[in-house]
């Protein structure tokens, strides 16, 4: 692609080498794995890999009828940042396959059958099979119901739901900020169901007007703004047949977020909640009928507590989870009597997530950082002996999935030179599920260059550069920073996605030095590294981005009068902040979907770091950009979707007015039909073209 990257290439989805398997589900015997894969284009189909034959074969394709996502499906895709078409979800259970498709349900028995439409399955939200595959459970008109997949016979599990009151659905904060996309959980013996009741009538409606639609229509959201009311959520338990009263669980005083619910093999419930200020986390134990048995574990922090990922409930009443209570995230094993121990990591690296747990061998399989979080590897640890073993020692980035017992694994490996390759690992057996012939050299792309940046406190930061070839112009290369900068994100990784960052590659080909720096506050390097953001956003991150610019200027010839910056979401916020607070450094910026005042963002994210305006007014004033508009000196292009349901267009609208009041000139692009994740070929292409042309013209 040398000297030939087009705007269409940058806007296209998927990126070169990006067609890889996703959403793995292992067979009960651990010998096969199902997965979604786009054989052509961006449409996912269902495949199965058999480890005994070493072959993959097609199981099911998306129905061919013309259909569009329902509004609920569109919102779920936005929450998950899911851009693929075709089959978006599937489930195997009890020998039955379930595929939701544009508001309808399709089912199949066995791998050799054919998909059939489930009677009375239309409009069922978040549908899931029971473990025995005999029922489909989901939410219809605000109530939990179960549907016979053969006959369509429907039975209610709850009956009080309706507008503003729903059963079995995750509320906005859970989906967007807590990684909880579901609102009900079925016991392993299919006898009981735990489910949420979500009450939202008290939250004012936030309207999003579709101005470009004909006719114009208004989308309504119950959005929980900072310091305002959250949805009222409680967890109930009742028999799956719907008989008997609902037993509501009591998890203590004060407002708390429901984060996770686990059914143990022994039929107990383990419930994870976290305080609204995110400074207290607790696991509580209940019996199958919802009676509280006691607290299994708790921890507190003076800053905030990051929620764990996958946790595993053991048959003996124990729990395997992760914690940052002692610094970098580690495996935490909690016994049924409440005693716990933290498993020491083999090096100064962090556990990312638990992949599987084998109670018989006392072994936990985890994803682990490597090389100061630049890489990922797969490892196992025995929680009795503490013995660690790395299973994927090759350099680069390993994404992984495992069957529940850790008998078999799927790994997806890539680095700067090689696109992701998907392999099967089990008992010494290794086989390629999907190869990927695409390489950096075959695409003729530049190799990203890793470098280190020293922050003002001595912390070493990870940086990445795309360095132009040839002789620099007089005065040095213009420099552009690609930024995110906020919490719970990481920009710099030793992975294929960096190579196919075609926007950065395009600028590199046109003589711009492009850099990325993971400033203090970014994810996967432990709570001490992150906590510089506590009570303040933007200050330390900008300081570190400037340190990155200075380090780049020491390493390569850079024209200090031609420096720019761009980013989206928190990166859009950082772009605006850089232009306003460091105009002597940054002359040009493209800011996409920025938060301009965090008082207008949601509770579960913002209060975790900043508290509320009531208890941290100075912090919110310092973080806000609206009171800094008069500082603008450079060239700014502001881009925002008018139907963005996450960072509402009001953020940019208020910023526009602040610039007008301050008499400051800027450029604006409004995307009338775009949400936070911009989709659609024309929208994506227009955004890419205008962004790059802005730098070519002004920098």
XYZ file of C-alpha atoms in Angstrom:
699
model
C 0.000 0.000 0.000
C 3.015 2.318 -0.127
C 1.899 5.687 -1.512
C -1.470 4.184 -2.381
C -3.628 4.218 0.743
C -6.954 5.743 -0.209
C -9.597 7.323 1.984
C -11.835 4.374 1.047
C -9.247 1.948 2.468
C -9.156 3.804 5.773
C -12.938 3.958 6.114
C -13.495 0.332 5.082
C -14.509 -2.374 7.553
C -12.950 -4.745 8.356
C -9.346 -3.604 8.089
C -6.811 -5.754 6.180
C -6.206 -8.949 8.135
C -9.187 -8.160 10.354
C -11.422 -11.069 9.326
C -10.875 -13.351 12.322
C -13.050 -15.733 14.358
C -15.010 -14.367 17.302
C -17.512 -15.435 19.994
C -16.196 -18.900 20.800
C -18.269 -21.615 22.484
C -16.746 -25.003 23.235
C -18.592 -28.312 23.040
C -19.287 -30.074 26.333
C -16.490 -32.595 25.749
C -14.006 -29.821 24.908
C -13.099 -31.328 21.527
C -14.832 -28.821 19.273
C -15.293 -25.097 19.251
C -17.983 -23.018 17.549
C -17.243 -19.525 16.352
C -18.489 -16.702 14.161
C -16.417 -15.902 11.107
C -16.768 -13.568 8.093
C -15.803 -15.760 5.147
C -16.504 -12.820 2.859
C -16.873 -9.137 3.621
C -18.234 -8.242 7.050
C -21.027 -10.843 7.365
C -20.566 -13.332 10.192
C -21.613 -16.980 9.838
C -21.435 -19.809 12.366
C -18.645 -22.378 12.015
C -17.347 -25.326 14.031
C -13.773 -26.572 14.356
C -13.238 -30.258 15.152
C -9.897 -30.892 16.870
C -9.924 -34.578 15.888
C -10.163 -33.917 12.145
C -8.467 -30.518 12.187
C -11.168 -29.068 9.933
C -13.664 -26.233 10.142
C -17.049 -26.422 8.513
C -20.005 -24.095 8.110
C -22.918 -24.704 10.490
C -25.310 -21.841 9.779
C -25.564 -18.601 7.840
C -27.721 -15.598 8.610
C -31.251 -15.824 7.179
C -31.502 -14.310 3.718
C -34.667 -12.314 4.282
C -34.269 -8.549 4.160
C -34.420 -7.062 7.643
C -32.983 -4.309 9.786
C -31.927 -4.168 13.391
C -34.666 -3.313 15.824
C -33.990 -0.224 17.934
C -33.102 -2.457 20.896
C -30.609 -4.418 18.794
C -29.045 -1.216 17.509
C -28.574 0.030 21.065
C -26.976 -3.255 22.120
C -24.581 -3.068 19.182
C -23.630 0.458 20.208
C -23.030 -0.617 23.817
C -20.823 -3.495 22.619
C -19.144 -1.416 19.842
C -20.131 -4.252 17.488
C -19.811 -3.337 13.803
C -20.204 -6.714 12.044
C -23.258 -7.751 10.060
C -24.662 -11.272 9.734
C -25.117 -13.405 12.839
C -24.448 -11.205 15.837
C -25.186 -13.735 18.584
C -25.743 -17.443 18.931
C -26.006 -20.074 21.660
C -25.714 -23.845 21.832
C -27.422 -25.514 24.780
C -28.866 -28.987 25.259
C -28.090 -29.861 21.640
C -30.082 -26.886 20.324
C -28.829 -23.820 18.481
C -30.452 -20.412 18.961
C -29.797 -17.440 16.679
C -31.512 -14.066 17.204
C -31.936 -12.174 13.927
C -33.419 -8.685 13.562
C -36.094 -9.179 16.200
C -36.863 -12.792 15.263
C -35.538 -16.097 16.593
C -34.237 -19.072 14.644
C -33.535 -22.487 16.089
C -31.882 -25.712 14.962
C -31.487 -29.143 16.584
C -28.090 -30.716 15.995
C -25.425 -29.554 13.567
C -26.948 -31.212 10.518
C -30.370 -29.598 10.779
C -31.637 -26.398 9.254
C -32.659 -23.128 10.858
C -36.381 -22.738 11.492
C -38.299 -19.720 12.693
C -39.330 -19.978 16.344
C -43.102 -19.414 16.684
C -43.965 -16.424 18.887
C -40.294 -15.497 19.152
C -40.640 -12.091 17.519
C -39.740 -9.122 19.707
C -38.108 -11.220 22.443
C -35.221 -9.228 23.923
C -31.984 -10.852 25.116
C -33.179 -14.411 24.343
C -31.249 -17.320 25.879
C -31.753 -21.075 26.026
C -32.104 -22.920 29.285
C -29.278 -25.357 29.974
C -31.327 -28.306 28.767
C -32.366 -26.425 25.607
C -36.082 -26.980 26.203
C -37.060 -23.336 26.677
C -36.044 -19.940 25.378
C -36.107 -17.257 28.056
C -36.250 -13.559 27.189
C -37.992 -10.268 27.804
C -41.246 -9.305 26.094
C -43.039 -6.027 26.832
C -40.934 -5.551 29.942
C -41.577 -9.006 31.394
C -39.588 -12.207 31.534
C -41.193 -15.031 29.567
C -40.208 -18.483 28.391
C -41.049 -19.815 24.943
C -41.120 -23.405 23.725
C -38.802 -23.361 20.664
C -40.840 -26.031 18.869
C -44.420 -24.928 19.466
C -44.092 -21.278 20.466
C -46.061 -21.941 23.664
C -45.314 -18.975 25.932
C -45.429 -18.689 29.726
C -44.845 -15.602 31.835
C -42.227 -15.567 34.573
C -43.079 -12.003 35.657
C -46.163 -9.918 34.947
C -45.743 -6.397 36.370
C -43.390 -4.974 33.745
C -44.178 -2.210 31.289
C -43.122 1.327 30.453
C -40.392 2.442 32.846
C -40.401 -0.875 34.746
C -38.683 -3.906 33.251
C -37.684 -7.362 34.403
C -34.622 -9.211 33.159
C -32.901 -6.386 31.223
C -29.644 -4.620 32.032
C -29.988 -0.874 32.491
C -27.909 1.653 30.523
C -25.208 2.093 33.182
C -24.682 -1.661 33.435
C -24.378 -2.124 29.676
C -22.220 0.908 28.961
C -20.009 1.144 32.044
C -20.127 -2.102 34.067
C -19.688 -4.743 31.335
C -22.984 -6.336 32.361
C -25.143 -6.863 29.301
C -27.655 -9.242 30.836
C -30.396 -8.987 33.446
C -31.229 -12.613 34.279
C -29.359 -15.779 35.210
C -30.689 -19.365 35.170
C -29.458 -21.935 37.698
C -27.505 -24.874 36.294
C -30.344 -27.292 37.057
C -32.866 -24.966 35.310
C -35.008 -24.828 38.460
C -34.509 -21.181 39.435
C -33.974 -17.849 37.753
C -32.378 -14.730 39.247
C -33.368 -11.502 37.529
C -33.258 -7.746 37.808
C -36.137 -5.373 38.298
C -35.225 -2.008 36.782
C -37.333 1.032 37.599
C -36.656 4.177 35.566
C -39.861 6.255 35.657
C -38.215 8.744 38.035
C -35.345 9.512 35.606
C -36.249 12.416 33.298
C -36.426 11.590 29.616
C -33.503 12.866 27.560
C -34.676 13.504 23.962
C -32.557 12.885 20.881
C -34.146 14.458 17.823
C -33.591 12.812 14.425
C -33.494 16.073 12.490
C -32.526 14.470 9.174
C -35.365 11.933 9.233
C -38.596 12.381 7.328
C -40.715 12.662 9.300
C -38.635 14.017 12.175
C -38.919 11.827 15.263
C -37.725 11.931 18.856
C -35.787 9.125 20.526
C -36.205 9.007 24.308
C -33.591 7.824 26.802
C -33.578 7.598 30.586
C -29.984 8.795 30.876
C -28.465 8.995 34.399
C -26.471 12.222 34.532
C -23.755 12.839 37.135
C -25.163 13.503 40.594
C -28.710 12.642 39.499
C -30.837 9.566 40.065
C -29.782 6.176 38.775
C -32.206 3.479 37.776
C -33.485 1.596 40.809
C -32.243 -1.964 40.457
C -32.973 -4.933 42.636
C -32.384 -8.646 42.171
C -35.060 -11.270 42.679
C -35.209 -15.059 42.586
C -38.112 -17.353 41.814
C -38.664 -20.819 40.295
C -38.295 -20.843 36.530
C -41.837 -22.148 36.172
C -43.053 -18.805 37.559
C -44.839 -20.334 40.525
C -44.335 -18.913 43.994
C -43.475 -15.408 45.207
C -40.395 -13.470 44.147
C -37.720 -13.394 46.838
C -35.905 -10.042 46.672
C -32.261 -10.106 47.702
C -30.918 -7.730 50.329
C -27.310 -6.627 49.799
C -27.032 -3.990 52.508
C -27.321 -0.248 52.999
C -26.587 2.490 50.511
C -26.933 2.726 46.759
C -24.983 0.043 44.910
C -24.446 -1.125 41.354
C -25.182 -4.738 40.509
C -22.057 -5.942 38.674
C -22.238 -9.742 38.433
C -24.365 -12.740 39.398
C -23.076 -16.326 39.529
C -24.904 -19.587 40.130
C -22.594 -22.126 41.755
C -22.743 -25.801 40.722
C -24.167 -26.420 44.173
C -27.134 -24.119 43.567
C -26.052 -21.054 45.542
C -25.962 -17.452 44.281
C -22.904 -15.241 44.493
C -23.693 -11.582 43.848
C -21.137 -8.846 43.195
C -22.061 -5.251 43.962
C -20.077 -2.049 44.156
C -20.943 1.188 45.947
C -22.047 4.154 43.855
C -18.764 5.928 44.673
C -16.885 2.739 43.627
C -14.922 2.658 46.877
C -16.472 -0.496 48.324
C -16.865 -3.861 46.577
C -18.653 -6.891 48.004
C -19.490 -10.478 47.107
C -22.578 -11.754 48.961
C -23.866 -15.300 49.149
C -27.508 -16.452 48.924
C -29.279 -19.764 48.680
C -31.334 -20.758 45.631
C -34.468 -19.217 47.137
C -32.791 -15.854 47.741
C -32.091 -16.102 51.464
C -28.907 -14.297 52.439
C -26.181 -16.601 53.733
C -23.552 -13.969 54.428
C -20.772 -11.918 52.925
C -18.128 -13.911 51.064
C -15.659 -11.083 50.519
C -15.305 -7.293 50.492
C -12.689 -4.640 49.893
C -12.436 -0.864 50.134
C -10.322 1.840 48.510
C -9.712 5.536 49.076
C -9.696 6.031 45.281
C -11.844 3.650 43.238
C -12.084 -0.091 42.675
C -11.979 -1.523 39.169
C -14.469 -4.335 38.773
C -13.084 -7.818 38.046
C -13.771 -9.599 34.778
C -14.879 -13.220 34.639
C -15.211 -14.868 38.048
C -15.914 -18.549 38.720
C -18.119 -20.027 41.465
C -16.892 -23.396 42.746
C -18.995 -26.393 43.743
C -17.670 -26.306 47.315
C -18.951 -22.748 47.798
C -15.650 -21.081 46.972
C -14.973 -18.366 44.424
C -12.097 -17.605 42.067
C -11.896 -13.982 40.969
C -9.324 -11.192 40.605
C -8.419 -8.134 42.638
C -6.134 -5.095 42.696
C -6.174 -4.796 46.481
C -2.394 -5.347 46.610
C -1.468 -3.420 43.459
C -1.355 -5.068 40.045
C -4.373 -7.285 39.362
C -3.922 -10.799 40.719
C -5.937 -13.995 41.027
C -7.928 -14.087 44.262
C -9.170 -17.416 45.655
C -11.937 -17.174 48.249
C -12.906 -20.257 50.232
C -16.421 -21.103 51.361
C -15.587 -20.024 54.924
C -14.561 -16.543 53.779
C -10.791 -16.982 53.920
C -8.937 -15.787 50.850
C -5.468 -15.676 49.357
C -3.911 -13.674 46.560
C -1.726 -15.545 44.079
C 1.497 -13.695 43.405
C 2.195 -12.900 39.769
C 5.464 -14.241 38.324
C 6.686 -10.796 37.303
C 5.715 -7.153 37.447
C 2.721 -7.767 35.175
C -1.040 -7.727 35.620
C -3.716 -10.378 35.219
C -6.188 -9.133 32.630
C -8.901 -11.733 33.032
C -9.675 -15.285 34.071
C -10.261 -17.558 31.084
C -11.102 -20.848 32.810
C -10.869 -22.651 36.127
C -10.335 -26.354 36.842
C -11.407 -27.064 40.411
C -10.137 -30.652 40.277
C -6.546 -29.679 39.482
C -6.793 -26.336 41.344
C -5.655 -24.535 38.191
C -6.659 -21.108 36.927
C -5.996 -20.045 33.338
C -5.515 -16.329 32.783
C -4.678 -13.664 30.249
C -1.604 -11.805 31.504
C 0.215 -8.640 30.431
C 3.807 -8.799 29.293
C 6.528 -6.228 28.575
C 4.961 -3.442 30.637
C 1.492 -4.182 29.186
C 2.655 -3.968 25.552
C 1.904 -7.656 25.014
C -0.538 -10.339 26.180
C 0.161 -13.965 26.988
C -1.758 -17.004 28.229
C -0.676 -18.516 31.554
C -1.811 -21.030 34.144
C -1.376 -20.946 37.914
C -2.046 -23.571 40.571
C -3.774 -21.993 43.552
C -2.379 -24.512 46.036
C 1.296 -24.531 45.025
C 1.413 -21.094 43.417
C 3.217 -22.549 40.396
C 2.956 -20.401 37.256
C 3.524 -21.474 33.669
C 3.374 -19.325 30.575
C 1.677 -21.219 27.736
C 2.332 -18.798 24.858
C 5.917 -17.526 25.120
C 6.230 -16.125 21.584
C 6.460 -12.318 21.341
C 3.365 -10.371 20.365
C -0.258 -10.282 21.387
C -2.365 -13.299 22.344
C -6.118 -13.045 22.666
C -7.518 -16.303 24.047
C -10.663 -18.247 24.904
C -10.950 -21.505 26.820
C -13.460 -24.184 27.637
C -14.727 -23.979 31.215
C -12.262 -26.576 32.552
C -9.177 -25.349 30.720
C -8.924 -28.522 28.638
C -8.767 -26.653 25.337
C -7.903 -23.155 24.196
C -8.242 -20.957 21.159
C -5.502 -18.394 20.742
C -5.380 -15.495 18.310
C -1.819 -14.277 17.864
C -0.508 -11.258 16.009
C 2.322 -8.762 16.019
C 3.404 -5.794 13.924
C 4.422 -8.002 11.000
C 1.770 -10.756 11.009
C -2.011 -10.528 10.910
C -3.948 -12.530 13.541
C -3.725 -16.317 13.235
C -6.245 -18.446 15.147
C -5.045 -21.735 16.650
C -6.345 -24.603 18.750
C -4.312 -25.737 21.792
C -5.067 -28.802 23.926
C -2.951 -31.472 25.617
C 0.045 -30.659 23.493
C -2.045 -30.590 20.306
C -1.772 -27.487 18.171
C -3.723 -26.820 14.978
C -4.548 -23.804 12.846
C -8.248 -22.945 12.868
C -7.913 -19.921 10.582
C -4.666 -18.712 9.089
C -4.203 -15.188 7.835
C -1.863 -14.743 4.870
C -1.917 -10.954 5.154
C 1.336 -9.439 6.383
C 2.857 -6.011 6.787
C 5.249 -6.605 3.914
C 2.507 -7.871 1.592
C 0.598 -4.646 2.253
C 3.795 -2.560 2.004
C 3.050 -0.735 5.226
C 5.519 0.958 7.550
C 6.522 -0.870 10.726
C 5.395 0.992 13.858
C 8.280 1.917 16.161
C 7.979 1.451 19.918
C 9.673 4.016 22.135
C 9.719 5.049 25.786
C 8.684 8.331 27.356
C 9.681 9.419 30.843
C 6.909 11.245 32.718
C 7.646 14.070 35.140
C 7.536 11.677 38.115
C 9.940 9.239 36.453
C 7.289 6.769 35.277
C 8.133 5.126 31.956
C 5.293 5.453 29.438
C 4.757 3.403 26.301
C 4.939 5.235 22.992
C 4.496 4.258 19.353
C 5.611 6.123 16.241
C 4.996 5.978 12.499
C 8.154 7.525 11.064
C 8.204 8.883 7.503
C 10.782 7.505 5.094
C 13.406 9.522 3.294
C 14.964 12.881 4.032
C 12.905 15.194 6.263
C 12.011 18.652 4.945
C 13.846 21.729 6.134
C 12.782 22.324 9.701
C 11.793 18.686 10.273
C 8.680 16.581 9.832
C 5.314 17.862 11.008
C 4.097 15.777 13.954
C 0.566 14.531 14.684
C -0.525 12.911 17.958
C -3.233 10.239 17.890
C -4.719 10.394 21.385
C -7.215 8.780 23.729
C -5.690 9.425 27.126
C -8.541 8.418 29.412
C -9.114 5.610 31.897
C -10.013 2.025 31.001
C -8.283 2.198 27.608
C -4.906 1.402 26.093
C -3.574 2.784 22.794
C -0.053 1.356 22.502
C 0.153 -2.420 22.011
C 2.402 -4.834 20.112
C -0.430 -6.025 17.908
C -1.563 -6.081 14.268
C -4.146 -3.345 14.853
C -1.298 -0.834 15.129
C 0.059 -1.813 11.715
C -3.337 -1.428 10.045
C -4.061 1.922 11.644
C -4.379 3.174 8.089
C -5.129 6.738 9.135
C -1.744 6.939 10.844
C -0.126 5.097 7.936
C -1.669 7.574 5.472
C -0.220 10.535 7.354
C 3.144 8.763 7.560
C 3.130 8.263 3.800
C 2.447 11.982 3.346
C 5.436 13.002 5.427
C 3.922 13.338 8.914
C 5.437 11.741 12.011
C 2.522 10.207 13.948
C 2.858 9.189 17.610
C 0.689 7.581 20.283
C 1.437 7.649 24.022
C -0.372 5.832 26.817
C -0.342 8.541 29.444
C -0.619 7.925 33.170
C -4.211 7.015 33.940
C -4.555 4.518 31.090
C -5.474 0.888 31.708
C -3.685 -2.380 32.542
C -0.729 -1.008 34.515
C -2.248 -1.069 37.963
C -4.171 1.269 40.276
C -1.169 3.438 41.195
C -0.553 4.192 37.510
C -4.244 4.963 36.953
C -5.022 6.921 40.096
C -3.406 10.168 38.938
C -6.811 10.827 37.356
C -8.617 10.755 40.689
C -10.696 13.949 41.103
C -9.160 15.535 37.956
C -9.324 14.735 34.254
C -7.066 16.081 31.539
C -4.177 17.629 33.442
C -1.755 14.722 33.853
C -2.774 13.198 30.529
C -1.944 16.399 28.652
C 1.346 16.726 30.504
C 2.260 13.197 29.380
C 1.208 13.778 25.763
C 3.480 16.817 25.686
C 6.271 14.694 27.190
C 5.687 12.279 24.313
C 6.024 15.106 21.809
C 9.268 16.224 23.457
C 10.691 12.694 23.384
C 9.735 12.321 19.710
C 11.489 15.613 18.948
C 14.642 14.292 20.629
C 14.572 11.089 18.581
C 13.529 12.378 15.160
C 13.699 15.681 13.249
C 10.418 17.427 14.118
C 9.115 20.824 13.119
C 7.886 22.294 16.407
C 5.791 24.877 14.565
C 3.797 22.133 12.834
C 2.298 19.924 15.535
C -1.262 18.595 15.561
C -3.488 16.180 17.468
C -6.666 14.148 16.886
C -8.920 11.781 18.834
C -12.468 10.573 19.398
C -14.621 10.495 22.570
C -12.174 10.963 25.472
C -9.600 11.484 22.736
C -11.827 14.248 21.387
C -11.867 15.790 24.852
C -8.064 15.555 25.013
C -7.709 17.114 21.561
C -9.779 20.122 22.600
C -7.915 20.384 25.879
C -4.560 20.295 24.095
C -5.533 23.144 21.764
C -6.940 25.212 24.622
C -4.307 24.570 27.319
C -1.160 24.081 25.218
C -1.573 26.297 22.121
C 2.179 26.859 22.051
C 2.571 23.126 21.287
C -0.496 22.096 19.275
C -1.465 24.212 16.279
C -4.115 22.007 14.610
C -6.615 19.543 16.039
C -9.517 17.340 14.951
C -11.816 16.585 17.877
C -14.493 13.913 17.494
C -17.503 13.481 19.819
C -15.835 15.185 22.791
C -17.157 15.384 26.317
C -16.873 19.088 27.057
C -18.306 19.083 30.585
C -18.343 15.825 32.539
C -21.365 16.974 34.550
C -23.263 15.954 31.402
C -21.866 12.431 31.289
C -23.230 9.358 33.046
C -23.042 8.474 36.719
C -21.346 5.074 36.681
C -18.322 6.238 34.666
C -17.784 9.793 35.814
C -18.479 9.510 39.542
C -16.001 6.613 39.734
C -13.169 9.030 39.005
C -14.433 12.547 39.747
C -17.092 12.126 42.402
C -19.952 14.589 41.974
C -20.072 18.318 41.360
C -21.377 18.678 44.899
C -18.296 17.104 46.512
C -15.698 18.018 43.839
C -16.830 21.282 42.251
C -13.255 22.509 41.777
C -12.368 19.285 39.994
C -15.300 19.570 37.604
C -14.485 23.213 36.878
C -10.866 22.313 36.154
C -11.939 19.393 33.952
C -14.557 21.347 31.987
C -13.645 22.864 28.632
C -16.586 25.247 28.349
C -14.897 27.793 30.631
C -11.691 27.727 28.570
C -13.031 28.588 25.094
C -11.304 31.981 25.034
C -7.919 30.221 24.986
C -8.359 28.811 21.460
C -5.596 29.943 19.081
C -4.983 27.120 16.604
C -7.079 25.535 13.890
C -9.859 23.276 15.180
C -12.187 20.897 13.360
C -15.025 19.685 15.584
C -16.989 16.552 14.508
C -20.042 15.108 16.247
C -23.005 12.871 15.437
C -26.371 14.464 16.176
C -27.924 11.203 17.421
C -24.979 10.195 19.617
C -26.711 8.496 22.555
C -23.520 8.212 24.628
C -21.729 11.573 24.393
C -24.738 13.686 23.521
C -24.492 16.349 20.846
C -25.204 18.911 23.578
C -21.490 18.721 24.496
C -20.441 20.085 21.127
C -23.439 22.446 20.963
C -22.373 24.071 24.226
C -18.751 24.233 23.051
C -19.860 25.889 19.819
C -21.737 28.552 21.761
C -18.766 29.077 24.064
C -16.511 29.671 21.051
C -19.077 32.047 19.555
C -19.298 33.986 22.823
C -15.497 34.172 22.945
C -15.279 35.289 19.311
C -13.198 32.283 18.291
C -13.223 30.784 14.798
C -13.343 27.037 14.277
C -14.577 24.492 11.751
C -17.508 22.139 12.260
C -18.827 18.889 10.770
C -22.192 17.596 11.927
C -23.127 13.990 11.123
C -26.953 14.059 11.295
C -27.543 10.282 11.396
C -24.474 9.157 13.355
C -24.195 7.785 16.856
C -21.067 7.538 19.006
C -19.762 4.633 16.942
C -19.970 6.108 13.466
C -21.309 3.572 10.980
C -22.333 3.596 7.346
C -19.971 3.802 4.393
C -20.743 7.396 3.481
C -20.481 8.692 7.067
C -17.207 6.853 7.712
C -15.657 7.931 4.434
C -16.671 11.566 4.901
C -15.245 11.674 8.431
C -11.940 10.136 7.300
C -11.567 12.404 4.276
C -12.325 15.613 6.121
C -10.027 14.684 9.026
C -7.029 13.975 6.843
C -7.609 16.900 4.499
C -7.707 19.178 7.536
C -4.154 18.207 8.462
C -2.922 18.274 4.863
C -4.293 21.783 4.433
C -3.495 23.331 7.816
C -0.387 21.558 9.083
